[in-house]
Coordinates of C-alpha atoms and ligand atoms in Angstrom, one line a residue:
Chain Z
M1 CA 20.2 -14.8 11.3
S2 CA 23.4 -14.5 13.1
A3 CA 24.1 -12.4 16.8
V4 CA 25.1 -9.5 16.7
A5 CA 26.3 -8.8 12.9
A6 CA 25.7 -5.9 12.1
L7 CA 23.5 -3.9 10.0
R8 CA 26.4 -3.3 8.0
I9 CA 25.0 -5.8 4.3
G10 CA 28.7 -6.2 3.6
P11 CA 31.6 -3.7 1.6
I12 CA 29.6 -1.0 0.9
E13 CA 28.0 -0.3 -2.6
P14 CA 29.2 3.3 -3.3
L15 CA 25.9 4.9 -5.7
P16 CA 26.9 5.9 -9.0
P17 CA 26.5 9.4 -9.4
R18 CA 23.0 10.6 -9.7
P19 CA 22.4 11.5 -13.0
A20 CA 20.9 14.6 -14.5
R21 CA 16.8 14.9 -14.1
P22 CA 15.7 14.2 -17.5
I23 CA 18.4 11.2 -17.9
R24 CA 16.8 9.7 -14.2
F25 CA 13.6 9.7 -14.7
V26 CA 14.0 7.3 -18.3
R27 CA 16.1 5.1 -16.4
E28 CA 14.0 5.3 -13.5
T29 CA 10.3 5.0 -15.6
L30 CA 12.0 2.4 -17.4
V31 CA 13.2 0.0 -14.1
L32 CA 9.5 0.7 -13.3
V33 CA 8.2 -0.6 -17.1
G34 CA 10.0 -4.2 -16.2
R35 CA 8.7 -4.7 -13.4
S36 CA 5.3 -4.2 -15.0
L37 CA 6.0 -6.6 -18.3
R38 CA 7.3 -9.5 -15.7
A39 CA 4.4 -9.0 -14.0
I40 CA 2.2 -10.2 -17.0
P41 CA 3.0 -13.0 -18.0
R42 CA 2.6 -14.2 -13.7
V43 CA -1.2 -13.4 -14.5
P44 CA -2.7 -14.2 -17.3
E45 CA -5.6 -14.0 -15.6
R46 CA -5.0 -10.0 -16.4
L47 CA -4.6 -10.2 -20.2
S48 CA -7.4 -12.7 -20.3
D49 CA -9.8 -9.3 -18.6
V50 CA -8.8 -7.6 -22.4
T51 CA -9.2 -10.8 -24.4
I52 CA -12.0 -12.7 -23.2
Q53 CA -14.8 -9.6 -23.7
P54 CA -13.7 -9.4 -27.1
I55 CA -13.5 -13.1 -28.0
V56 CA -17.2 -14.2 -26.3
F57 CA -18.5 -11.5 -28.7
T58 CA -16.8 -12.4 -30.9
L59 CA -18.5 -16.3 -31.5
L60 CA -21.6 -14.4 -29.8
F61 CA -21.8 -12.4 -33.0
L62 CA -20.1 -14.5 -35.4
Y63 CA -22.8 -17.3 -34.8
V64 CA -25.4 -16.5 -32.9
F65 CA -26.3 -13.1 -33.7
G66 CA -24.9 -12.9 -36.5
S67 CA -27.1 -14.7 -39.6
A68 CA -29.5 -12.3 -38.6
I69 CA -27.0 -9.3 -39.6
H70 CA -26.5 -8.1 -43.0
I71 CA -24.5 -5.4 -44.5
P72 CA -24.5 -4.6 -47.7
G73 CA -20.9 -5.7 -49.5
V74 CA -19.2 -6.3 -46.2
R75 CA -18.7 -10.0 -44.5
Y76 CA -19.8 -10.4 -41.0
Q77 CA -15.8 -10.4 -40.2
D78 CA -15.0 -7.6 -42.1
Y79 CA -17.6 -5.6 -39.9
L80 CA -17.4 -6.9 -36.8
L81 CA -13.1 -7.8 -36.3
P82 CA -12.8 -3.3 -36.2
G83 CA -15.1 -2.9 -34.5
L84 CA -14.0 -4.7 -31.8
L85 CA -10.6 -3.9 -31.8
G86 CA -11.8 0.0 -31.6
Q87 CA -14.1 -0.8 -28.5
S88 CA -11.1 -3.3 -27.2
L89 CA -9.2 0.5 -25.8
A90 CA -12.5 1.7 -23.7
F91 CA -12.3 -1.5 -22.0
G92 CA -8.4 -0.9 -21.5
V93 CA -9.4 1.8 -18.8
I94 CA -11.7 -0.9 -17.2
G95 CA -7.5 -3.2 -16.8
A96 CA -5.4 -0.1 -16.4
G97 CA -8.3 1.5 -14.1
T98 CA -7.4 -1.3 -11.8
A99 CA -4.3 -1.8 -11.9
T100 CA -3.8 1.1 -10.9
V101 CA -6.1 0.7 -8.0
T102 CA -4.1 -2.9 -6.2
D103 CA -0.3 -1.0 -6.0
F104 CA -2.5 2.5 -4.6
T105 CA -4.0 0.2 -2.0
E106 CA -1.7 -2.6 -2.3
G107 CA 1.2 0.2 -1.2
V108 CA 3.5 -0.7 -3.7
I109 CA 3.4 2.7 -5.1
D110 CA 4.2 4.7 -1.3
R111 CA 7.4 2.0 -1.6
F112 CA 8.4 3.8 -4.4
R113 CA 7.3 7.3 -3.7
S114 CA 9.5 7.3 -0.8
L115 CA 12.7 6.1 -2.8
P116 CA 14.4 9.5 -4.2
V117 CA 12.4 8.5 -7.3
T118 CA 11.5 11.1 -9.8
R119 CA 7.4 11.3 -9.3
L120 CA 6.7 11.8 -13.4
A121 CA 8.5 8.3 -13.8
V122 CA 6.2 6.8 -10.9
I123 CA 3.2 7.6 -13.0
S124 CA 5.1 7.4 -16.1
A125 CA 6.4 4.0 -15.3
Q126 CA 2.3 3.2 -14.5
V127 CA 0.9 4.1 -18.7
A128 CA 3.5 2.0 -20.5
G129 CA 3.3 -0.5 -18.8
Q130 CA -0.4 -0.9 -19.4
V131 CA 0.1 0.3 -23.0
I132 CA 2.2 -2.3 -23.0
E133 CA 0.4 -5.3 -21.5
Q134 CA -2.8 -3.6 -24.0
V135 CA -0.7 -3.9 -26.9
L136 CA -0.5 -7.6 -26.1
G137 CA -3.6 -8.5 -25.2
I138 CA -4.8 -6.5 -28.6
S139 CA -2.8 -9.0 -30.3
I140 CA -4.4 -11.8 -29.4
I141 CA -7.7 -10.1 -30.7
V142 CA -6.3 -9.7 -33.8
A143 CA -4.5 -13.3 -33.8
I144 CA -7.9 -14.9 -33.0
G145 CA -10.1 -12.9 -36.0
I146 CA -7.1 -13.2 -38.0
G147 CA -8.0 -16.9 -37.6
L148 CA -12.0 -16.8 -37.6
G149 CA -11.6 -15.5 -40.8
W150 CA -11.3 -11.5 -40.6
R151 CA -8.9 -10.2 -43.4
P152 CA -8.3 -7.1 -43.1
H153 CA -7.1 -4.8 -46.2
L154 CA -3.5 -3.1 -44.9
A155 CA -1.1 -1.3 -47.1
V156 CA 2.2 -0.6 -45.6
A157 CA 1.0 2.4 -45.3
S158 CA -2.6 2.3 -43.3
G159 CA -0.6 -0.4 -40.7
F160 CA 1.3 2.5 -39.9
E161 CA -1.1 4.4 -40.1
L162 CA -3.7 1.7 -37.9
A163 CA -1.2 1.4 -35.1
G164 CA -0.5 5.0 -34.8
L165 CA -3.5 5.5 -34.4
M166 CA -4.9 2.0 -32.1
L167 CA -1.6 3.7 -29.4
F168 CA -2.5 7.0 -29.7
G169 CA -6.3 6.2 -29.0
L170 CA -4.6 3.2 -25.8
V171 CA -2.2 5.9 -24.5
A172 CA -5.4 8.4 -24.4
F173 CA -7.2 5.5 -22.6
T174 CA -4.6 4.7 -20.4
W175 CA -4.2 7.6 -19.2
F176 CA -8.0 7.9 -18.4
G177 CA -8.2 4.0 -16.7
V178 CA -5.3 5.5 -14.2
L179 CA -7.0 9.2 -13.0
L180 CA -10.4 6.5 -12.9
G181 CA -7.5 4.4 -10.8
M182 CA -6.6 6.4 -8.3
L183 CA -9.8 7.6 -7.4
M184 CA -11.4 5.1 -7.0
R185 CA -11.2 2.7 -4.0
S186 CA -11.3 -0.8 -4.8
S187 CA -10.7 -2.6 -7.9
D188 CA -14.3 -3.4 -7.8
A189 CA -15.4 -0.3 -7.9
V190 CA -13.5 0.6 -11.0
Q191 CA -14.9 -2.3 -12.5
G192 CA -18.5 -1.5 -11.8
L193 CA -18.2 2.0 -13.3
G194 CA -15.5 1.2 -15.9
F195 CA -18.2 -1.9 -16.9
A196 CA -21.5 0.7 -16.8
I197 CA -19.6 3.7 -19.2
V198 CA -18.3 1.1 -21.6
V199 CA -20.7 -1.0 -22.3
P200 CA -23.3 0.5 -23.6
L201 CA -21.3 3.2 -25.4
S202 CA -19.7 0.1 -27.1
F203 CA -23.0 -1.5 -28.1
L204 CA -24.4 2.2 -29.1
G205 CA -20.7 3.1 -31.4
G206 CA -21.7 0.9 -33.9
T207 CA -19.4 -2.2 -33.1
F208 CA -21.7 -4.9 -34.0
V209 CA -24.3 -3.1 -35.9
P210 CA -24.7 -0.7 -38.0
I211 CA -25.9 2.7 -36.0
Q212 CA -27.5 3.5 -39.5
G213 CA -30.6 1.5 -38.9
M214 CA -31.4 2.4 -34.6
Q215 CA -34.2 4.4 -33.8
V216 CA -33.5 8.1 -33.2
V217 CA -32.4 8.3 -29.6
P218 CA -29.9 5.3 -29.7
R219 CA -29.2 6.6 -33.0
V220 CA -28.1 10.2 -31.7
I221 CA -26.5 9.4 -29.4
G222 CA -24.1 6.6 -31.2
E223 CA -23.5 9.2 -34.1
W224 CA -21.4 11.0 -31.6
D225 CA -20.3 8.4 -28.7
P226 CA -16.3 9.4 -29.1
L227 CA -16.6 5.1 -29.6
S228 CA -18.1 4.9 -32.8
A229 CA -15.7 7.8 -34.7
I230 CA -12.8 5.2 -33.3
V231 CA -15.0 1.8 -34.6
A232 CA -15.5 4.0 -37.4
A233 CA -11.8 4.9 -38.0
V234 CA -10.5 1.3 -37.4
R235 CA -12.7 -0.3 -40.4
Q236 CA -12.6 2.7 -42.2
V237 CA -8.6 2.1 -42.1
T238 CA -8.3 -1.5 -42.0
Q239 CA -11.5 -2.6 -44.7
G240 CA -12.1 1.4 -46.4
I241 CA -15.9 1.1 -44.9
H242 CA -16.8 4.6 -44.8
S243 CA -19.1 5.4 -43.0
Q244 CA -22.2 7.5 -43.3
G245 CA -24.7 9.7 -40.6
S246 CA -22.5 12.5 -38.0
W247 CA -19.4 15.1 -39.0
Q248 CA -17.5 12.2 -37.1
L249 CA -19.1 8.9 -38.5
T250 CA -18.2 10.3 -42.3
H251 CA -14.8 12.0 -40.7
P252 CA -13.6 9.3 -38.8
I253 CA -10.2 9.2 -38.5
A254 CA -10.4 13.0 -37.9
A255 CA -12.6 13.2 -34.9
M256 CA -10.8 9.9 -33.2
V257 CA -7.1 11.6 -33.0
G258 CA -9.5 15.2 -31.6
W259 CA -11.2 12.8 -29.2
C260 CA -8.5 11.2 -28.2
A261 CA -6.6 14.2 -27.7
L262 CA -9.3 15.8 -26.1
L263 CA -9.6 13.2 -23.6
T264 CA -5.8 13.3 -23.5
A265 CA -5.9 16.6 -22.5
I266 CA -8.2 15.9 -20.5
C267 CA -7.0 13.2 -18.0
V268 CA -3.2 14.4 -17.8
P269 CA -3.2 17.5 -15.6
L270 CA -5.8 15.7 -13.8
A271 CA -3.6 12.4 -13.6
L272 CA -0.7 14.4 -12.1
H273 CA -2.6 17.1 -10.1
R274 CA -4.1 14.2 -8.1
F275 CA -1.2 11.6 -7.6
R276 CA 0.4 14.9 -6.1
A277 CA -2.5 15.5 -4.0
N278 CA -2.2 12.0 -3.3
E279 CA 0.0 13.2 -1.0
G280 CA -1.5 15.1 1.3
G281 CA -3.9 12.4 2.1
Chain V
M1 CA 27.2 17.4 14.8
R2 CA 24.1 19.2 16.4
R3 CA 22.1 18.2 14.0
T4 CA 22.7 14.5 13.4
E5 CA 21.9 14.4 17.1
I6 CA 18.1 14.2 17.2
A7 CA 17.2 12.1 13.9
V8 CA 13.1 13.3 14.1
R9 CA 12.1 16.8 15.6
T10 CA 8.2 17.8 14.8
E11 CA 6.6 20.4 17.0
G12 CA 2.8 21.4 16.7
L13 CA 2.1 18.6 13.9
T14 CA -1.1 18.8 12.5
K15 CA -2.9 16.5 10.6
R16 CA -6.4 17.2 9.3
F17 CA -8.6 15.6 6.7
G18 CA -11.1 18.5 6.6
E19 CA -13.2 18.0 10.0
L20 CA -11.3 15.3 11.4
V21 CA -7.8 15.8 13.4
A22 CA -5.4 12.4 11.9
V23 CA -2.5 14.4 14.9
D24 CA -2.9 16.4 16.7
H25 CA -0.6 18.6 17.5
V26 CA 2.2 16.2 18.4
D27 CA 5.5 17.0 20.1
F28 CA 8.2 14.9 19.9
E29 CA 11.9 13.6 19.0
I30 CA 14.2 10.2 18.4
P31 CA 17.7 10.8 19.5
T32 CA 19.8 9.1 17.4
G33 CA 20.9 5.1 17.7
T34 CA 17.4 4.5 19.6
I35 CA 13.7 2.3 19.1
A36 CA 10.4 5.3 19.9
S37 CA 7.2 3.3 19.6
L38 CA 4.1 4.9 18.6
L39 CA 2.0 3.0 20.8
G40 CA -2.1 3.5 20.2
P41 CA -5.7 1.2 18.2
N42 CA -6.7 1.8 16.0
G43 CA -7.0 5.0 13.9
A44 CA -4.8 7.1 16.6
G45 CA -2.8 8.3 14.1
K46 CA -0.3 6.3 13.9
T47 CA 0.2 5.7 10.3
T48 CA -0.7 9.3 9.4
M49 CA 2.1 10.2 11.4
V50 CA 4.5 8.0 9.6
R51 CA 3.6 8.6 6.9
M52 CA 3.8 12.4 7.1
L53 CA 8.0 12.2 8.1
A54 CA 7.9 10.0 5.1
T55 CA 6.9 12.1 2.8
L56 CA 4.3 10.4 1.0
A57 CA 1.6 12.9 3.2
R58 CA 1.9 16.5 2.7
P59 CA 1.1 18.1 7.4
T60 CA -1.4 20.9 7.2
G61 CA 0.0 22.4 10.4
G62 CA 3.6 22.1 12.8
S63 CA 7.0 20.6 11.1
A64 CA 8.3 17.7 11.2
T65 CA 12.6 17.7 10.5
V66 CA 14.3 14.2 9.8
F67 CA 18.1 14.1 10.8
G68 CA 17.9 18.5 10.7
H69 CA 16.2 18.1 7.1
D70 CA 12.1 19.0 6.7
V71 CA 9.7 17.3 5.1
V72 CA 8.7 19.4 3.3
G73 CA 10.9 21.5 2.7
E74 CA 13.8 18.7 1.2
P75 CA 11.7 15.7 0.9
D76 CA 14.5 14.3 -1.9
A77 CA 17.2 14.7 1.5
V78 CA 14.5 13.0 4.2
R79 CA 13.3 10.1 1.4
A80 CA 17.6 9.6 1.4
A81 CA 17.9 8.9 5.0
I82 CA 14.9 6.8 5.3
A83 CA 13.3 3.5 4.5
L84 CA 9.6 2.8 5.4
T85 CA 7.4 -0.4 6.0
G86 CA 3.9 0.7 5.1
Q87 CA 1.3 -1.2 7.2
F88 CA 0.8 -3.1 4.0
A89 CA 3.5 -4.8 2.1
G90 CA 4.7 -2.4 0.0
L91 CA 6.3 -5.2 -2.9
E92 CA 4.8 -6.1 -5.8
P93 CA 2.3 -9.1 -4.9
N94 CA 3.5 -11.0 -8.9
L95 CA 7.7 -11.1 -8.9
T96 CA 9.7 -12.7 -5.9
A97 CA 11.2 -11.4 -2.9
K98 CA 14.8 -10.7 -4.8
E99 CA 13.0 -8.7 -7.7
N100 CA 11.3 -6.7 -5.8
L101 CA 14.7 -6.7 -3.8
I102 CA 16.2 -5.9 -6.8
L103 CA 14.1 -2.9 -8.6
I104 CA 14.3 -1.5 -5.0
A105 CA 18.0 -1.3 -5.2
R106 CA 18.1 -0.6 -9.1
L107 CA 15.0 2.7 -8.0
R108 CA 18.0 3.7 -5.4
G109 CA 20.2 4.0 -8.2
H110 CA 22.5 1.3 -8.4
G111 CA 23.5 -0.5 -11.2
R112 CA 22.6 -4.3 -12.2
R113 CA 25.8 -5.9 -10.7
S114 CA 25.9 -3.4 -7.6
A115 CA 22.2 -4.1 -7.3
A116 CA 22.2 -8.1 -7.3
R117 CA 25.5 -8.2 -5.0
I118 CA 23.5 -5.6 -1.9
V119 CA 20.9 -8.1 -3.0
E120 CA 22.5 -11.5 -2.4
R121 CA 24.0 -10.1 1.7
L122 CA 20.3 -9.3 2.3
I123 CA 18.7 -12.2 1.9
D124 CA 21.5 -14.2 3.2
R125 CA 21.7 -11.5 6.1
V126 CA 17.5 -11.6 6.2
D127 CA 17.9 -15.5 6.1
I128 CA 15.0 -15.1 3.9
G129 CA 16.9 -17.7 0.8
E130 CA 14.5 -20.5 1.5
F131 CA 11.1 -18.0 -0.1
A132 CA 13.8 -15.7 -1.8
G133 CA 12.9 -17.1 -5.6
T134 CA 8.4 -17.2 -4.9
P135 CA 6.1 -14.8 -6.0
I136 CA 5.1 -12.7 -2.4
K137 CA 2.1 -12.9 -3.3
S138 CA 2.6 -16.8 -2.7
V139 CA 4.6 -17.1 0.2
S140 CA 3.3 -16.7 3.7
G141 CA 2.0 -14.0 6.4
G142 CA 5.1 -13.8 8.6
Q143 CA 7.3 -14.2 5.2
R144 CA 6.4 -11.7 3.4
R145 CA 6.5 -9.4 6.6
R146 CA 10.2 -10.8 5.9
A147 CA 10.5 -10.1 2.5
D148 CA 9.5 -6.2 3.5
L149 CA 11.3 -5.9 6.1
A150 CA 15.0 -7.3 3.5
A151 CA 13.1 -4.4 0.9
T152 CA 12.9 -1.6 3.7
L153 CA 16.7 -2.2 4.4
V154 CA 18.2 -2.7 0.8
S155 CA 18.4 1.7 1.2
E156 CA 20.7 1.2 4.4
P157 CA 18.7 3.7 6.2
R158 CA 19.5 5.9 8.7
L159 CA 15.9 6.2 9.8
L160 CA 13.5 3.0 9.5
V161 CA 10.4 3.1 10.1
L162 CA 7.6 0.2 10.8
D163 CA 4.4 1.0 10.5
E164 CA 3.0 -1.6 12.6
P165 CA 5.7 -4.1 11.8
T166 CA 3.5 -7.7 13.9
T167 CA 0.2 -6.7 13.2
G168 CA -0.8 -10.4 12.5
L169 CA 1.8 -12.4 12.5
D170 CA 2.7 -15.8 14.4
P171 CA 4.8 -15.4 17.8
R172 CA 8.0 -16.7 15.9
S173 CA 7.9 -14.5 13.0
R174 CA 7.2 -12.0 15.8
Q175 CA 10.2 -13.0 17.3
V176 CA 12.2 -12.9 14.9
V177 CA 11.3 -9.6 13.2
W178 CA 11.9 -8.3 17.0
S179 CA 15.7 -9.5 16.6
T180 CA 16.3 -7.7 13.6
V181 CA 15.1 -4.4 14.7
R182 CA 17.5 -5.2 17.7
E183 CA 20.2 -6.1 15.9
L184 CA 19.8 -3.3 13.3
V185 CA 19.9 -1.2 16.1
A186 CA 23.2 -2.2 17.8
S187 CA 24.7 -0.9 14.1
G188 CA 23.6 2.7 15.0
V189 CA 19.9 2.4 13.0
T190 CA 16.9 5.2 14.6
V191 CA 14.7 2.7 14.8
L192 CA 10.7 3.9 14.6
L193 CA 8.2 1.7 14.9
T194 CA 4.1 1.7 15.4
T195 CA 2.1 -1.1 17.5
Q196 CA -1.5 -1.8 19.1
S197 CA 0.9 -3.4 21.5
R198 CA 2.1 -2.3 24.5
E199 CA 3.8 -5.6 24.8
E200 CA 6.0 -5.5 21.8
A201 CA 6.6 -1.4 22.5
D202 CA 7.6 -2.1 26.5
Q203 CA 10.2 -5.3 25.2
L204 CA 11.9 -3.0 21.4
A205 CA 11.2 0.6 22.4
D206 CA 13.4 3.2 25.1
H207 CA 10.8 6.0 23.9
I208 CA 7.3 5.6 23.7
V209 CA 4.1 7.8 22.8
V210 CA 1.1 7.5 23.4
M211 CA -1.2 8.6 20.8
D212 CA -5.5 8.6 21.1
H213 CA -7.4 10.2 18.7
G214 CA -4.2 12.2 17.5
R215 CA -2.7 13.1 20.2
A216 CA 0.0 12.7 22.0
V217 CA -1.6 11.5 25.0
A218 CA 2.5 10.5 28.0
A219 CA 5.2 10.1 26.3
G220 CA 8.4 8.5 28.2
T221 CA 10.1 5.5 28.9
P222 CA 8.0 2.2 29.2
A223 CA 9.7 2.5 33.2
Q224 CA 8.0 6.0 33.2
L225 CA 4.7 5.2 31.7
K226 CA 4.2 2.5 34.4
A227 CA 5.3 4.7 36.9
Q228 CA 2.3 7.0 35.8
I229 CA -0.2 5.2 36.7
G230 CA 0.6 3.7 40.3
D231 CA 3.1 1.6 42.7
Q232 CA 3.2 -1.5 42.4
R233 CA 1.4 -4.4 45.1
V234 CA 0.3 -6.8 46.2
D235 CA -2.1 -10.0 45.3
V236 CA -3.6 -12.5 47.3
V237 CA -5.4 -15.5 45.6
L238 CA -7.7 -17.7 48.1
L239 CA -8.5 -21.5 48.1
D240 CA -12.3 -20.3 48.8
Q241 CA -15.1 -17.7 50.6
A242 CA -14.1 -18.1 53.9
A243 CA -10.2 -17.9 53.8
F244 CA -10.8 -14.8 52.1
V245 CA -12.7 -12.7 54.6
V246 CA -10.9 -14.4 57.3
L247 CA -8.0 -12.7 55.3
S248 CA -9.2 -9.4 53.8
S249 CA -10.1 -8.3 56.8
A250 CA -6.2 -8.9 58.9
L251 CA -4.7 -7.3 56.0
E252 CA -7.2 -4.3 56.0
T253 CA -5.8 -3.0 60.2
W254 CA -2.1 -3.1 58.7
F255 CA -3.1 -1.5 54.7
S256 CA -5.2 0.1 53.0
C257 CA -6.0 -2.8 50.7
S258 CA -8.7 -3.3 48.5
A259 CA -10.8 -6.9 48.4
D260 CA -12.3 -8.6 45.4
P261 CA -15.1 -11.2 46.3
D262 CA -15.5 -12.7 42.5
R263 CA -12.0 -13.4 41.9
R264 CA -10.8 -14.4 45.8
T265 CA -8.3 -11.6 45.4
I266 CA -7.3 -8.8 48.0
S267 CA -4.8 -5.8 46.3
V268 CA -2.0 -4.5 48.7
P269 CA -0.1 -1.5 47.7
A270 CA 3.6 -2.1 48.0
P271 CA 6.0 0.5 48.1
R272 CA 8.4 -1.4 48.8
G273 CA 8.8 -4.1 47.0
A274 CA 9.7 -7.2 48.8
A275 CA 9.7 -6.2 52.1
D276 CA 6.2 -5.9 51.4
L277 CA 6.0 -8.6 50.3
M278 CA 7.7 -10.4 53.1
A279 CA 5.2 -8.4 56.0
V280 CA 2.1 -9.7 53.8
T281 CA 3.0 -13.5 54.1
E282 CA 3.9 -12.4 57.8
V283 CA 0.2 -11.5 58.0
I284 CA -1.3 -14.6 55.8
A285 CA 0.8 -17.6 57.6
S286 CA -1.0 -15.6 61.6
A287 CA -4.5 -15.8 59.9
G288 CA -3.8 -19.5 60.0
V289 CA -5.5 -18.9 56.0
S290 CA -2.9 -20.9 53.0
A291 CA -3.2 -18.5 50.3
E292 CA -3.5 -20.0 46.4
E293 CA -0.8 -17.2 45.8
V294 CA 0.8 -14.9 46.5
A295 CA 2.3 -12.4 44.0
L296 CA 4.5 -8.9 43.4
R297 CA 3.1 -7.7 40.3
R298 CA 4.2 -4.2 39.1
P299 CA 1.6 -2.3 36.7
T300 CA 2.2 -3.1 33.1
L301 CA 2.0 -1.1 30.4
D302 CA -1.3 -2.5 29.6
D303 CA -2.9 -0.6 32.6
T304 CA -0.9 2.3 31.3
F305 CA -2.6 1.8 27.7
L306 CA -5.5 1.5 29.1
A307 CA -6.1 4.4 31.5
L308 CA -4.9 6.9 29.2
T309 CA -6.9 6.1 26.0
G310 CA -9.8 4.4 27.6
V311 CA -9.7 1.7 24.7
P312 CA -8.7 -3.1 26.1
A313 CA -6.1 -2.5 23.5
E314 CA -5.3 -6.0 21.4
G315 CA -4.8 -9.2 23.2
D316 CA -5.9 -7.6 26.7
K317 CA -7.3 -10.3 28.4
A318 CA -10.8 -8.8 30.9
E319 CA -9.0 -9.9 34.1
E320 CA -6.4 -7.1 33.7
Q321 CA -8.9 -4.4 32.5
I322 CA -10.7 -4.9 35.7
E323 CA -7.6 -4.3 38.0
V324 CA -6.9 -0.8 36.6
P325 CA -7.8 2.0 37.7
A326 CA -10.5 3.8 36.2
Ligands
LIG401 N1 -7.0 9.7 3.7 C1 -7.8 9.9 4.5 N2 -8.8 10.5 4.5 C2 -9.0 11.0 5.7 N3 -8.6 10.0 6.7 C3 -8.1 10.2 7.0 C4 -7.1 9.5 6.1 N4 -6.2 8.8 6.1 C5 -6.7 8.6 7.6 N5 -7.8 9.1 8.0 C6 -8.1 9.0 9.2 O1 -7.8 10.0 10.1 C7 -7.5 8.6 11.5 C8 -6.6 8.1 11.9 O2 -6.2 6.9 11.2 P1 -4.1 6.4 11.2 O3 -3.7 7.4 11.0 O4 -4.7 5.4 10.0 O5 -4.4 5.8 12.2 P2 -4.0 4.7 13.1 O6 -2.6 3.8 11.8 O7 -3.3 5.0 14.1 O8 -5.1 3.5 13.0 C9 -8.8 8.0 11.7 O9 -9.6 8.1 12.3 C10 -8.8 7.7 10.1 O10 -9.9 6.7 8.9
LIG402 MG1 -2.0 2.3 10.8

């Protein structure tokens, strides 16, 4: 640190003229998403949050409980893996929530907000970065599933259908996670609440065993559990398995789109409102 | 030019969180090119105050302007002039210092090349080259603070706001931060810093606002604040109890002094400074006792702080508290 050298950090770097708002929004979002992407390889444990649980469940159900579960006409791998894929969307809530709560409590978001950056870009980048991270996590699950003998029957069209459904689901659940992250004060709290909601819904949602075989109470819950629609939708697209039961199980794709649209419609305005309200506190 | 003479002006600035009044009708001004300090214990409302100035929190009452721009009405203009270093370093822990700086420069609107040039110079300037390539989560607390300071400078701000910039730092890192702040001001930047340390406020600030329970309980230059607490005095510390008794009765015939038998210390008001010090040493000589220590003492900001807030602030020694008039 030299003596009286003034603040002048060098020749003035002129700022390029400020582009129009929509262009700034896109540019700022990309720069901020870049930050999330760079961080991913440096925190492998965050990816494992998304992947370990499905891997453990896969091994457990495939090799421990699998022999006791018989689903007529399907190999258990082909039943289980689409289920895990579907429920992994919901587990994304926990990842997005913890990342968000950390960014808020550690002051990173404050720094972005004290810059002349569009507010919407900060929150959009938060969602986009999380979605990309989850996509990576899900790709790992798919790869491991295929390694363990899962055989999806995907034509080109149904491949796109699956990708579209999963992406929509991811966006919806990530918004939910970001909202949760802004409402809670610590990542432990997010994890606690997240698991308390997602794990029961995942078990009741027919991820591991058919809902039709359950006792009355869990069966009724399971038939209207949003996750059961998602799980059934993925199963229908990847294996052509048609589920029985309530309307949402016999029309799982429409039901999944409906649930995700509902979640988005609720969470996006709330999250945006919360993000602005945060300036009040 | 009138607009730019005052960097910050608040009038009746207030922030409520439900029942709690975190900032309660605070008025102050910071002239351009000076260092102002908000001094107060934990929970005094310092962070809330700077968050409102940085447009991160919305006031519930009163007004604040930064270089003439209203923090509520013209937040973008305020954000363009101000840079805030929060109490918790606002850096992405998984990126390196350099990557963080580039990110900020890009968010300011600079292109890739121009951002890279700015960051190279900054790394030199704040001397963080040795750890600029290490992820922030793996550097020391002091290094992180310096990286954070560098991040604050990316925008070449006109007003630099530092929320407790040296809390938790070792003395050497603290010195580095102090000297950087002084240099910045020498180059024309205005600084607002919050602190719990009177020493820091005394060392750095031209103007101090003492905050407690959301209110500005006192304001002025360090010298003015010290003057509020009373005048300078001579403290005499004696070796043994006998000498203490002899000297206190001798001094009491000349001065209205106060004696503390536990610490064998006699305090004599010394409005005339050195002249009073000489008078006291003459009395000691003629009483025939030997003193362990005779010192002219000016009130420190510690005394002021304690008297105003009733809170023994960070780093205070117990003995300093005893001397403060209640
Ligand atoms: N978002 C908030 N919601 C409710 N109370 C808050 C919030 N932020 C700060 N406070 C309260 O406001 C008071 C002042 O806090 P703060 O400004 O952080 O003080 P300081 O920075 O001087 O330690 C404290 O009592 C604190 O608990
Ligand atoms: Mg604070």
